Amino acid sequence: MNLVSCFVEGKDEQGRLLRRTLMRYANLGNVLILRSVSAAVYKRFPSPQHLVKAVW
């Protein structure tokens, strides 16, 4: 998060939304990688629909 906040400039709404979107993609990537490595995470999110349901 520190790197994203340092390199993505802008104090307006567009900069804030871009930083938030980038962090959402980074978190999604982490969960998808952990699903393939960890049995506990795979049990928690067995399908992409379970992941979407957990976010909303």
mmCIF file of C-alpha atoms in Angstrom, residues 1-40:
data_model
loop_
_atom_site.group_PDB
_atom_site.id
_atom_site.type_symbol
_atom_site.label_atom_id
_atom_site.label_comp_id
_atom_site.label_asym_id
_atom_site.label_seq_id
_atom_site.Cartn_x
_atom_site.Cartn_y
_atom_site.Cartn_z
ATOM 1 C CA MET A 1 0.000 0.000 0.000
ATOM 2 C CA ASN A 2 2.866 2.345 0.716
ATOM 3 C CA LEU A 3 4.274 1.931 -2.786
ATOM 4 C CA VAL A 4 0.896 2.488 -4.386
ATOM 5 C CA SER A 5 0.290 5.621 -2.348
ATOM 6 C CA CYS A 6 3.770 6.937 -3.199
ATOM 7 C CA PHE A 7 3.671 6.360 -6.947
ATOM 8 C CA VAL A 8 0.018 7.057 -7.746
ATOM 9 C CA GLU A 9 -0.376 10.759 -7.289
ATOM 10 C CA GLY A 10 -3.464 12.842 -6.984
ATOM 11 C CA LYS A 11 -5.476 14.151 -4.084
ATOM 12 C CA ASP A 12 -8.635 14.333 -6.142
ATOM 13 C CA GLU A 13 -11.384 11.727 -6.540
ATOM 14 C CA GLN A 14 -9.750 10.097 -9.580
ATOM 15 C CA GLY A 15 -6.455 9.472 -7.771
ATOM 16 C CA ARG A 16 -8.231 8.042 -4.766
ATOM 17 C CA LEU A 17 -10.323 5.693 -6.910
ATOM 18 C CA LEU A 18 -7.254 4.548 -8.846
ATOM 19 C CA ARG A 19 -5.354 3.752 -5.635
ATOM 20 C CA ARG A 20 -8.347 1.880 -4.240
ATOM 21 C CA THR A 21 -8.775 -0.124 -7.451
ATOM 22 C CA LEU A 22 -5.095 -1.054 -7.557
ATOM 23 C CA MET A 23 -5.215 -2.292 -3.982
ATOM 24 C CA ARG A 24 -8.351 -4.327 -4.691
ATOM 25 C CA TYR A 25 -6.578 -6.065 -7.570
ATOM 26 C CA ALA A 26 -3.514 -6.679 -5.386
ATOM 27 C CA ASN A 27 -5.679 -8.221 -2.647
ATOM 28 C CA LEU A 28 -7.516 -10.348 -5.206
ATOM 29 C CA GLY A 29 -4.197 -11.629 -6.546
ATOM 30 C CA ASN A 30 -3.083 -12.541 -3.033
ATOM 31 C CA VAL A 31 -6.266 -14.478 -2.325
ATOM 32 C CA LEU A 32 -6.060 -16.340 -5.628
ATOM 33 C CA ILE A 33 -2.454 -17.335 -4.941
ATOM 34 C CA LEU A 34 -3.245 -18.379 -1.378
ATOM 35 C CA ARG A 35 -6.162 -20.478 -2.647
ATOM 36 C CA SER A 36 -3.752 -22.568 -4.672
ATOM 37 C CA VAL A 37 -1.289 -22.947 -1.776
ATOM 38 C CA SER A 38 -3.375 -23.167 1.387
ATOM 39 C CA ALA A 39 -6.053 -25.769 2.038
ATOM 40 C CA ALA A 40 -7.722 -23.542 4.630
#
